Tab-separated table of C-alpha atoms in Angstrom:
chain	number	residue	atom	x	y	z
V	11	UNK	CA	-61.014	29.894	-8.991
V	12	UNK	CA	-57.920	28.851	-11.223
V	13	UNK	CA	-57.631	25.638	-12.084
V	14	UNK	CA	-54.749	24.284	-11.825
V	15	UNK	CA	-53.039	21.205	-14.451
V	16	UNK	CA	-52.044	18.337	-12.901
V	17	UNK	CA	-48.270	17.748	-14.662
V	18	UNK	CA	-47.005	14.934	-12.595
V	19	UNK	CA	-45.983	13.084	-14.993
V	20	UNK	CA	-43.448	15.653	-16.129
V	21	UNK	CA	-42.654	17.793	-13.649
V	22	UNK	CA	-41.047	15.384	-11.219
V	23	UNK	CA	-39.520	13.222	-13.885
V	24	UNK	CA	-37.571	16.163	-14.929
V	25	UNK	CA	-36.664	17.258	-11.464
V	26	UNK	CA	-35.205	13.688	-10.492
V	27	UNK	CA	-33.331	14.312	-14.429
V	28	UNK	CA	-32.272	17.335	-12.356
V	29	UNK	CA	-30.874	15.533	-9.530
V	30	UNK	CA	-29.597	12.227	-10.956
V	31	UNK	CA	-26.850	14.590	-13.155
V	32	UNK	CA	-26.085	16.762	-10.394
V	33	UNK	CA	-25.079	13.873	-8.675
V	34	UNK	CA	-23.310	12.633	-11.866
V	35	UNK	CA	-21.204	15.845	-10.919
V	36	UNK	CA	-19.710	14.542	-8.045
V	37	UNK	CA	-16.763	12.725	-7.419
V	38	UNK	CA	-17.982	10.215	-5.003
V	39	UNK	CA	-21.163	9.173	-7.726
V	40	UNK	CA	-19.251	8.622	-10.253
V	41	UNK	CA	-16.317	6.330	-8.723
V	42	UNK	CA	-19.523	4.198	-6.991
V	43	UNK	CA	-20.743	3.728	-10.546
V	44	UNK	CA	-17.620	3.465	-12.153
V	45	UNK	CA	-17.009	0.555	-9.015
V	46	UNK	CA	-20.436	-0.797	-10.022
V	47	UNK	CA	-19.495	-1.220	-13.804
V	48	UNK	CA	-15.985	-3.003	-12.824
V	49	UNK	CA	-17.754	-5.471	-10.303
V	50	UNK	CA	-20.359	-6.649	-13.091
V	51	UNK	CA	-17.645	-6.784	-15.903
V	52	UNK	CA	-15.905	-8.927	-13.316
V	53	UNK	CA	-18.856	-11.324	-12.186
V	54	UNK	CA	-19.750	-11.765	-16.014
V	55	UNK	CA	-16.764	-12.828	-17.101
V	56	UNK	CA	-16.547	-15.708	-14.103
V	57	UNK	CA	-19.434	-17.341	-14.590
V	58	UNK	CA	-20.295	-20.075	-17.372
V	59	UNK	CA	-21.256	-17.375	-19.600
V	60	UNK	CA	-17.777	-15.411	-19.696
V	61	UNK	CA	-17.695	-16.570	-23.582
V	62	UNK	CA	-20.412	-14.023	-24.278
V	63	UNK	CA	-18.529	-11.308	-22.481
V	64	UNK	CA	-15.784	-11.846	-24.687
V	65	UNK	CA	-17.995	-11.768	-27.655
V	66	UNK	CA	-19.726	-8.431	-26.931
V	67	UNK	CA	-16.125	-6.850	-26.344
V	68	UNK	CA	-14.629	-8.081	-29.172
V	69	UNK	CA	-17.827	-7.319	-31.578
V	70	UNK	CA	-16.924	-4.423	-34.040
V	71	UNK	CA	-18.769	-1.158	-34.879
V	72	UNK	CA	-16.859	0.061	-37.972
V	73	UNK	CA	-19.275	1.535	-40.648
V	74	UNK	CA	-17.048	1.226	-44.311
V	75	UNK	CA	-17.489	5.194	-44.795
V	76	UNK	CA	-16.578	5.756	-41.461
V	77	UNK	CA	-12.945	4.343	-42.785
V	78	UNK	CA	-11.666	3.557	-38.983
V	79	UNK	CA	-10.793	-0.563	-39.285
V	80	UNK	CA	-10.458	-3.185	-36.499
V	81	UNK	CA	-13.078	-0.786	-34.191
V	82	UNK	CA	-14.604	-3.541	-31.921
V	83	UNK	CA	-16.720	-2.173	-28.650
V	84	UNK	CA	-13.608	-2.278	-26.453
V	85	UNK	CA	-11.720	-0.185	-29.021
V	86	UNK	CA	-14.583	2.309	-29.176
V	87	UNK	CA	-14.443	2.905	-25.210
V	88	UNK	CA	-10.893	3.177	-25.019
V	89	UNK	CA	-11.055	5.651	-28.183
V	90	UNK	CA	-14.445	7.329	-28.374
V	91	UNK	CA	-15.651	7.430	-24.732
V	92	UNK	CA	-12.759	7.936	-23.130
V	93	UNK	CA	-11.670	11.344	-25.216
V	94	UNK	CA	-15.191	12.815	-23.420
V	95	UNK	CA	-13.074	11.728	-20.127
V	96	UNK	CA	-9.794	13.311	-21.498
V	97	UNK	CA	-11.308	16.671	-22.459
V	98	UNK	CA	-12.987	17.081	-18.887
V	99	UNK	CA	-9.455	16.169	-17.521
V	100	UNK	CA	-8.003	18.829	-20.453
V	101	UNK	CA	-10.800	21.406	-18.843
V	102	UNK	CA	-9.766	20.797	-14.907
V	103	UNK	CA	-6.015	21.556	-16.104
V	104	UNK	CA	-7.200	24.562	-17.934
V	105	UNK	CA	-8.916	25.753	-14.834
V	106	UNK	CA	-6.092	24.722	-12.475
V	107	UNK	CA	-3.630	26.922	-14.866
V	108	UNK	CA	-6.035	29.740	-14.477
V	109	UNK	CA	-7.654	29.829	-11.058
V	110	UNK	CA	-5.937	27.222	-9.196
V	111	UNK	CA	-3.526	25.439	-7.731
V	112	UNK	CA	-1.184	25.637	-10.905
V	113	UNK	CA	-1.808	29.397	-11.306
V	114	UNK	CA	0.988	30.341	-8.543
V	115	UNK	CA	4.105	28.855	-9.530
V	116	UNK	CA	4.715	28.725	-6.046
V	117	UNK	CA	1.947	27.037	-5.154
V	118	UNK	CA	1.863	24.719	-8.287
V	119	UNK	CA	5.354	23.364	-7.364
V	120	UNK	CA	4.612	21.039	-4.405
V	121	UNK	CA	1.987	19.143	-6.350
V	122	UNK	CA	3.947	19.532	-9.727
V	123	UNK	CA	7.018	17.905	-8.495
V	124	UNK	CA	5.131	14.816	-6.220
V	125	UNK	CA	3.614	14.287	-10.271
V	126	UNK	CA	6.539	14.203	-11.590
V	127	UNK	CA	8.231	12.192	-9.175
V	128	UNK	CA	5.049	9.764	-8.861
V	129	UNK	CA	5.448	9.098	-12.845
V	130	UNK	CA	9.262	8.718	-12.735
V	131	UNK	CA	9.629	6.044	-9.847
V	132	UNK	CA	6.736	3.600	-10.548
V	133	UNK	CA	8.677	3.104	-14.072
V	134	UNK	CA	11.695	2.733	-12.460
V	135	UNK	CA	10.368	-0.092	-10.208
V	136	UNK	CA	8.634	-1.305	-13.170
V	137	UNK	CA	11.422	-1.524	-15.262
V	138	UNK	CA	14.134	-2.878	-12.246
V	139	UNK	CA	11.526	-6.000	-11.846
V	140	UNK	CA	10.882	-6.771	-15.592
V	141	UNK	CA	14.341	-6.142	-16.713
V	142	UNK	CA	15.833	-9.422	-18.699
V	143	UNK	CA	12.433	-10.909	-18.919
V	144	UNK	CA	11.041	-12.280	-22.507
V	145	UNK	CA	9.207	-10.754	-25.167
V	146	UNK	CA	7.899	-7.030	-24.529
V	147	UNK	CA	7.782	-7.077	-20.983
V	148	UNK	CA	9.527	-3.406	-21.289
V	149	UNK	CA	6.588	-2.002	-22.860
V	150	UNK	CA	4.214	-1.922	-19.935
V	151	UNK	CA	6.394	0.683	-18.035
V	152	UNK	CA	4.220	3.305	-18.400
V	153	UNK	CA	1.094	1.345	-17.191
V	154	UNK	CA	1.623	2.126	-13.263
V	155	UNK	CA	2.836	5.851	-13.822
V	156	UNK	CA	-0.889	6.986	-14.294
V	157	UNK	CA	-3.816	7.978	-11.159
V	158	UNK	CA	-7.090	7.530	-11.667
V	159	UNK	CA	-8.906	10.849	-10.936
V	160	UNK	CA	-12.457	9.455	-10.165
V	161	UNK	CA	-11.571	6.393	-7.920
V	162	UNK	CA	-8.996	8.614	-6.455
V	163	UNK	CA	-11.053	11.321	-5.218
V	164	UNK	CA	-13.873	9.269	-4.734
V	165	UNK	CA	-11.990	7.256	-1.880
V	166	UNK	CA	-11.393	10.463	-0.550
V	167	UNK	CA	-14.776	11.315	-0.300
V	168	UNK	CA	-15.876	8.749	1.459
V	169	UNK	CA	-12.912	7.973	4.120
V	170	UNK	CA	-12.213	11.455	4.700
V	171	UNK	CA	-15.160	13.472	4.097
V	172	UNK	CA	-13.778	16.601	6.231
V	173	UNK	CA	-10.110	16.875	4.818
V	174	UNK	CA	-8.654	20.129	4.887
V	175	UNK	CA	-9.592	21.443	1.172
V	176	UNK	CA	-6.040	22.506	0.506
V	177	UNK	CA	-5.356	18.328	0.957
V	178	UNK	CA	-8.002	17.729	-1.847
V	179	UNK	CA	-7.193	20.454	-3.838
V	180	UNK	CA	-3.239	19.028	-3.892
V	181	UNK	CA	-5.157	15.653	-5.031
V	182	UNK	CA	-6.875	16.969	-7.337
V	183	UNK	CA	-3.562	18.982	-9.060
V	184	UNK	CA	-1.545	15.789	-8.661
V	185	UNK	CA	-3.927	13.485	-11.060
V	186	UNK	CA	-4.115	16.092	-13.449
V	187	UNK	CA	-0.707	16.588	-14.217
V	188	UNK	CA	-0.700	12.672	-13.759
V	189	UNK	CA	-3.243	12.729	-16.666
V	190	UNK	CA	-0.893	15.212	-18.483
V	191	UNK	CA	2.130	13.268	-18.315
V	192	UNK	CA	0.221	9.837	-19.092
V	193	UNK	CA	-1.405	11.294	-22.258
V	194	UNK	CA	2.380	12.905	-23.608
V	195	UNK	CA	3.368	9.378	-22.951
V	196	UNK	CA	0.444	8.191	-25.058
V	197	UNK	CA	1.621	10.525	-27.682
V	198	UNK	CA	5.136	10.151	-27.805
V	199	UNK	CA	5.708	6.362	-26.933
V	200	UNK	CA	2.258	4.818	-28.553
V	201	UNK	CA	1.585	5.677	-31.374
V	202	UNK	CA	4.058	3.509	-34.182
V	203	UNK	CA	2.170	4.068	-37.619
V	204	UNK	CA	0.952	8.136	-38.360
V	205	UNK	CA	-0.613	8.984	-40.944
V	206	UNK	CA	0.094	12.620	-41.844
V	207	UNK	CA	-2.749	14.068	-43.803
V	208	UNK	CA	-5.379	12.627	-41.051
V	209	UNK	CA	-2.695	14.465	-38.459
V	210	UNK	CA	-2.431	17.707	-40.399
V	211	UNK	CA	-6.251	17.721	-40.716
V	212	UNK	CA	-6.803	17.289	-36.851
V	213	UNK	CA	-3.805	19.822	-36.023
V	214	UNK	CA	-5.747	22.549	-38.068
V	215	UNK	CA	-9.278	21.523	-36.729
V	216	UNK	CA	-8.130	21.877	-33.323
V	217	UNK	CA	-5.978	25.000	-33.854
V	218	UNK	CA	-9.603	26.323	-35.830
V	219	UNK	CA	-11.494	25.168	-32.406
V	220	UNK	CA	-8.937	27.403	-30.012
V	221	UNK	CA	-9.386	30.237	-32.661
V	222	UNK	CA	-12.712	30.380	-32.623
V	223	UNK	CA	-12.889	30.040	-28.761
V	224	UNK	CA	-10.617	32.716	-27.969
V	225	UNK	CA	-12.395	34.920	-30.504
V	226	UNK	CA	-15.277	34.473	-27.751
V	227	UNK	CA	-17.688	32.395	-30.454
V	228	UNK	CA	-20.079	30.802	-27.845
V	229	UNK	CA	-22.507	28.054	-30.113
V	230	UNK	CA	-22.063	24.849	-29.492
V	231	UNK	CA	-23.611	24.176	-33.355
V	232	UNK	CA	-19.761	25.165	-34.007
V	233	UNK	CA	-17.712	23.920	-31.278
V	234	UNK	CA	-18.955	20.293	-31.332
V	235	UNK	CA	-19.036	19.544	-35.329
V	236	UNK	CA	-14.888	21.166	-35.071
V	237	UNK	CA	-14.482	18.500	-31.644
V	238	UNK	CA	-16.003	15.751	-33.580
V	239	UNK	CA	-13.865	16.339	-36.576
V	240	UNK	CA	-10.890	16.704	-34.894
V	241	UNK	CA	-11.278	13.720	-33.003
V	242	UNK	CA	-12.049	11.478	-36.504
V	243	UNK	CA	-9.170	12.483	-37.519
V	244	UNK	CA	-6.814	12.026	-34.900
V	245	UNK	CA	-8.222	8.488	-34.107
V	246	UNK	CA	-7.562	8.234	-38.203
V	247	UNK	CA	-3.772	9.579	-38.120
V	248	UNK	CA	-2.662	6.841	-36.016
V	249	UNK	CA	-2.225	8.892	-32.632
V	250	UNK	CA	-4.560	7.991	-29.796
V	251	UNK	CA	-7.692	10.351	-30.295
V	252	UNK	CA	-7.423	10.847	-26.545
V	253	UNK	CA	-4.768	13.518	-27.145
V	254	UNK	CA	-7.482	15.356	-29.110
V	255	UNK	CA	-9.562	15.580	-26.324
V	256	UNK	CA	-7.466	16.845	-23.882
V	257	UNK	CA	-6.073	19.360	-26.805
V	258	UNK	CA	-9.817	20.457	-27.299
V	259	UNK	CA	-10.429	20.796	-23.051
V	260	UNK	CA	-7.894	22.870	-23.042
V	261	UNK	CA	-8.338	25.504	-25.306
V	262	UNK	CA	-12.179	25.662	-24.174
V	263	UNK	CA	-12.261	29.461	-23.174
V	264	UNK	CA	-12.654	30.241	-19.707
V	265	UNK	CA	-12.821	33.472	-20.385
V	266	UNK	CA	-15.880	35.806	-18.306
V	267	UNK	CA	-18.638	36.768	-20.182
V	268	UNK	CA	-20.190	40.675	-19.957
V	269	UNK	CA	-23.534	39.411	-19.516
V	270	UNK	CA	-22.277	37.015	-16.873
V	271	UNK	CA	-23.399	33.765	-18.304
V	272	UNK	CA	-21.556	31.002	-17.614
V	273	UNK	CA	-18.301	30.547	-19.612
V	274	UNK	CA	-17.926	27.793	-22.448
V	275	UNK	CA	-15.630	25.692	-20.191
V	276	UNK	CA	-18.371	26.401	-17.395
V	277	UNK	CA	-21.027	25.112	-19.801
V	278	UNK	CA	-19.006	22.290	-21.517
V	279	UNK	CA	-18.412	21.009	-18.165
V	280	UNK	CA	-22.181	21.195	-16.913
V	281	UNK	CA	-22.969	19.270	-19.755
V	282	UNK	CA	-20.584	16.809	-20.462
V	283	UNK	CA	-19.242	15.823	-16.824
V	284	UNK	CA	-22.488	14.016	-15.925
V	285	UNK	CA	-21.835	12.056	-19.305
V	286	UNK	CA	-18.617	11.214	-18.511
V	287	UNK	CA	-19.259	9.703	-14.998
V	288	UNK	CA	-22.040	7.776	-15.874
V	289	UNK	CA	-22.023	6.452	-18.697
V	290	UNK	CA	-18.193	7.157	-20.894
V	291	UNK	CA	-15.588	5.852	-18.129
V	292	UNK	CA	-18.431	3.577	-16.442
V	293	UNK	CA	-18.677	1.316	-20.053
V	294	UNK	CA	-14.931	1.547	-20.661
V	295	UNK	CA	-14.568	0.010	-16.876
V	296	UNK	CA	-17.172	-2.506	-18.222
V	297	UNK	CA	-15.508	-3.198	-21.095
V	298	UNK	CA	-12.047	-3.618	-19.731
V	299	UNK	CA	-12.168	-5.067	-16.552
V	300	UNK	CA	-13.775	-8.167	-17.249
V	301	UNK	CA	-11.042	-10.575	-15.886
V	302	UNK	CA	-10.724	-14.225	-14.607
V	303	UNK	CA	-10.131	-14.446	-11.280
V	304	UNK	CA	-9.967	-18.005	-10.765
V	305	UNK	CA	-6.894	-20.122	-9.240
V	306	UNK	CA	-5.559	-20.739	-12.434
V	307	UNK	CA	-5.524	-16.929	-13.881
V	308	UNK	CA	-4.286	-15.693	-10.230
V	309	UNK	CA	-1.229	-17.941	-10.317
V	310	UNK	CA	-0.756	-16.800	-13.784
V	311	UNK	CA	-1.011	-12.988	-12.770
V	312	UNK	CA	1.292	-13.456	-9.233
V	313	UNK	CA	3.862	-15.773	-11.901
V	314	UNK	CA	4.314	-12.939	-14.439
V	315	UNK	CA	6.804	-10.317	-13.701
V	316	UNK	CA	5.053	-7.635	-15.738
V	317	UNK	CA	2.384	-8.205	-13.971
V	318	UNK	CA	4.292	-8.390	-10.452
V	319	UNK	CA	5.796	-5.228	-12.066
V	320	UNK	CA	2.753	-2.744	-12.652
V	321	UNK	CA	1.579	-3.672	-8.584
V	322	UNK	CA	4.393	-2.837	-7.398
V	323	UNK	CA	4.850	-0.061	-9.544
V	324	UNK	CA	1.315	1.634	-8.143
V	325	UNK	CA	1.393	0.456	-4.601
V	326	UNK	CA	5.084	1.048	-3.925
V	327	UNK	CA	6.677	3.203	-6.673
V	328	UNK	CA	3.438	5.632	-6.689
V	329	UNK	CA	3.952	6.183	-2.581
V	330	UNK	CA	7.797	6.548	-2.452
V	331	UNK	CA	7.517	8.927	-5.394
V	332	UNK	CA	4.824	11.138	-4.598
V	333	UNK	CA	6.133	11.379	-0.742
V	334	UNK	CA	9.380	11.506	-1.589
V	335	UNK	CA	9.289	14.221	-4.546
V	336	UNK	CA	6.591	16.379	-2.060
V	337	UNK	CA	9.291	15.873	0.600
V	338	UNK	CA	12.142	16.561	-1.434
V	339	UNK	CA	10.514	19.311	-2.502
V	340	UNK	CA	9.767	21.326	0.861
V	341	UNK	CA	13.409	20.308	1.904
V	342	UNK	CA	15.063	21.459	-0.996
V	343	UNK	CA	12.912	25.047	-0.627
V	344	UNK	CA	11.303	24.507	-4.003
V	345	UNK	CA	7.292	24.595	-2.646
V	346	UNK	CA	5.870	24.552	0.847
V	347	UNK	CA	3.972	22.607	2.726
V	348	UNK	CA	1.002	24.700	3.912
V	349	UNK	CA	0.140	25.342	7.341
V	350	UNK	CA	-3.054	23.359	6.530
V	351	UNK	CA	-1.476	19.867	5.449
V	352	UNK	CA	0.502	17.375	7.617
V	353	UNK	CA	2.940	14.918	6.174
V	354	UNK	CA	0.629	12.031	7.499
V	355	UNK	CA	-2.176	13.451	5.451
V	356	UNK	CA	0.500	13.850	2.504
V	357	UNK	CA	1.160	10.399	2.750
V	358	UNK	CA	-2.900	8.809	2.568
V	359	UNK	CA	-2.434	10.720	-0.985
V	360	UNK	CA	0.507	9.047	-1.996
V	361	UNK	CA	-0.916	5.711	-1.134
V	362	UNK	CA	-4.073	6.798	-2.589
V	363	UNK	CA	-1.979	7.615	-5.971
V	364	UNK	CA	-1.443	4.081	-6.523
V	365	UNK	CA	-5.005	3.391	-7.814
V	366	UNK	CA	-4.545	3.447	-11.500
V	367	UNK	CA	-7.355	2.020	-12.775
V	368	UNK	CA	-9.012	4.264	-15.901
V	369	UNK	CA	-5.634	5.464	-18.062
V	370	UNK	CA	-3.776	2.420	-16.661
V	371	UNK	CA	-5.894	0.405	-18.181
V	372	UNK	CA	-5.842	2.709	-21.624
V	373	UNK	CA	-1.824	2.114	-21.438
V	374	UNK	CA	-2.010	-1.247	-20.603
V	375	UNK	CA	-4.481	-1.828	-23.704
V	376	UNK	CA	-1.723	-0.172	-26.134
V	377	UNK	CA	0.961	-1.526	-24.947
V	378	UNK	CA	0.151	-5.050	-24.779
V	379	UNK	CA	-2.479	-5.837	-27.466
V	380	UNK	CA	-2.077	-9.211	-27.257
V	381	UNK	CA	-5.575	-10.430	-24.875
V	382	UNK	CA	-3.529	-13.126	-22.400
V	383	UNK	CA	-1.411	-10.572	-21.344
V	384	UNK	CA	-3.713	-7.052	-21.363
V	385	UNK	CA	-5.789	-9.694	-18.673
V	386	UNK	CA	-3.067	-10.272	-16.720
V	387	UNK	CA	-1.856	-6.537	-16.514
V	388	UNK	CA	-5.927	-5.363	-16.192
V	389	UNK	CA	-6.130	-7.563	-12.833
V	390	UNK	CA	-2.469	-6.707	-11.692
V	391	UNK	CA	-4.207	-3.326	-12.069
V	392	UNK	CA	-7.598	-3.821	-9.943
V	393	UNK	CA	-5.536	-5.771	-7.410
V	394	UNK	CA	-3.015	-3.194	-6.786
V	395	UNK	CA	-5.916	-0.315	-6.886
V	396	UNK	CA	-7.470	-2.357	-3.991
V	397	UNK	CA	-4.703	-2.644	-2.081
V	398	UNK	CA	-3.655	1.302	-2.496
V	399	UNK	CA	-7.546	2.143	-1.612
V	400	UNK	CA	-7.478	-0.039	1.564
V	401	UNK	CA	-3.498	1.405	2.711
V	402	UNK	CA	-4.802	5.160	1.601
V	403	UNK	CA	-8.424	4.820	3.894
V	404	UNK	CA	-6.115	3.098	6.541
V	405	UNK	CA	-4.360	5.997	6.934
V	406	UNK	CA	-7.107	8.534	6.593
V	407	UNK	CA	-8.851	6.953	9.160
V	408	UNK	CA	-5.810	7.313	11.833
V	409	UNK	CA	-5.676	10.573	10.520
V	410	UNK	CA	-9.566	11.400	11.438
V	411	UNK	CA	-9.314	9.730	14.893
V	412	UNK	CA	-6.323	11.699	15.665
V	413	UNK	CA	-7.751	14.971	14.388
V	414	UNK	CA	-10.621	13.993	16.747
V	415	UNK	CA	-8.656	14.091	19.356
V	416	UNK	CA	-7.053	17.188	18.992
V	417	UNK	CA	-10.579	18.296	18.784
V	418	UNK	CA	-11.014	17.161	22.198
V	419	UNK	CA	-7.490	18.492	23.737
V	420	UNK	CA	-8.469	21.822	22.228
């Protein structure tokens, strides 16, 4: 008779591995943790030890041959583990452009134009409330333009598990060219001091990454050394490394393989996705949302009209302009609705648009680098991403009792 090893130890040590980063893969997972990592940054920094919070943000990582200055933790998570976040979003577009939503030009237009129209208005309202105020209150208009994929979808999940999938696949298309916009805006309006040969470097490590992609090269041992590169540089030239990232997801091939393997966007995204959830946007959350929420620092947040400006920018600008642009859309015979989707359903997105938590935060960091005010615009942020959450699962809710009932009738 065979004997057989006892591997226990291993075997099921791996297999939970297994499990723990195929739950990583899913929305829902990764918004909990993400939720998890905001709540402690939170508690921490309103108790009597809030001083060392501030400490371990502020404490810098910046090796001398390394040449990147003034990197504390916080800059590292906005810069370093957020560009792993920005090249899955850079992947999802690259997908949506070649299987999806954005593939039809038809179909691409209804979520296309609520994008658009959900950047445009929340700036508008931004910029109507802060207009005439002191100092560089204008800045912050492109903090409430920007929806946060994770919490987004996550809230989904959970308060309307059985939405129609064309409904989560318009979600989906909407915060990606949300993320597209908000990372153009990145590029074009933040980024004050470049420094071209770091620029030119990054341009031609990048443009050497989508060569050698295209030209089917599948080893990582060449991809990532090119993605790491690439991003050095472009965190060196003065433009916000997260445009790298999304420059490198997108010009990961997609491209089928003869032997059927899975592609290098496939594989890029098996591997890296699970990263991002839990642990790259997870610290950044940690390491940005660590606010006082006492009476003193709420007055100070409901007294400050950039403040009172980014929530109503992502509770109210956010729904008007993703309803209205889908709206004005179908009416103006520019994209149709679907015979899946109803306008109530179209209007739980909207509302759920208006949590901006991840690349609001990013915008609000650049825009405002002084730390009074990026607290007052990071818990303007979480408040107005609670109150979008609770509006979006109101409606959701309504929406499943009522689809319930039609159950029933039927």
């Amino acid at each position: 008779m065979t004997r057989v090893r006892n591997t226990w130890p291993v075997r099921p040590t791996v297999r939970y591995g297994k499990h723990v980063t195929e739950a990583l893969r899913t929305e829902t997972v990764g918004g909990v943790i993400m939720l998890a990592a905001t709540l402690a940054a939170i508690v921490w920094a309103n108790t009597p030890w809030s001083s060392s919070y501030a400490r371990l943000q502020k404490y810098e990582l910046n090796p001398d041959w390394l040449g990147l200055r003034h990197m504390d933790l916080a800059h590292w998570a906005s810069g370093g583990l957020l560009a792993v976040f920005f090249f899955i979003a850079g992947l999802e577009l690259r997908e949506e452009l070649t299987h999806g939503e954005l593939r039809n030009p038809r179909d691409a237009a209804l979520p296309v134009i609520a994008a658009a129209a959900g950047v445009a208005v929340p700036a508008v309202v931004y910029v109507a409330l802060t207009a005439g105020a002191d100092g560089d209150a204008l800045r912050g208009w492109a903090v409430p333009t920007a929806t946060d994929i994770a919490f987004a979808l996550a809230v989904l999940a959970v308060t309307f598990s059985d939405c129609p999938g064309p409904l989560r696949a318009f979600l989906l298309t909407l915060a990606v060219v949300d993320d597209l916009i908000a990372i153009t805006i990145i590029a074009l309006f933040y980024t004050s001091h470049l420094a071209y040969g770091p620029l030119l470097t990054a341009v031609v490590l990048v443009a050497l990454y989508g060569l050698l992609q295209a030209r089917g090269v599948r080893t990582a041992w060449v991809h990532v050394p090119l993605a790491v590169l690439a991003w050095y540089f472009a965190q060196r030239s003065g433009i916000h490394a997260t445009v790298a990232g999304v420059a490198l997801g997108l010009l990961t091939s997609g491209r089928p393989t003869p032997d059927e393997r899975p592609t290098n966007a496939e594989q890029a995204d098996h591997v890296l996705r699970p990263i991002s959830a839990g642990l790259c946007v997870p610290l950044f959350a940690f390491l940005s949302a660590g606010v006082a929420l006492g009476g003193d620092a709420l007055s100070a947040v409901f007294g400050d009209r950039v403040a009172l400006g980014v929530m109503a920018g992502l509770v109210v600008g956010k729904f008007v302009g993703v309803l209205g642009g889908a709206w004005t859309a179908v009416r103006l015979g520019l994209a149709t609705l679907g015979s899946e989707l109803r306008w109530r359903e179209i209007a739980g997105v909207a509302a759920l648009a208006g949590v901006g938590f991840t690349v609001s935060l990013l915008i609000g960091g650049l825009a405002y680098p002084d730390p009074e005010q990026f607290e007052r615009v990071t818990t303007a942020v979480l408040i107005a991403s609670v109150l979008a959450s609770a509006i979006a699962s109101a409606v959701f809710r309504h929406r499943v009792r009522q689809r319930a009932r039609e159950a029933e009738a039927g």
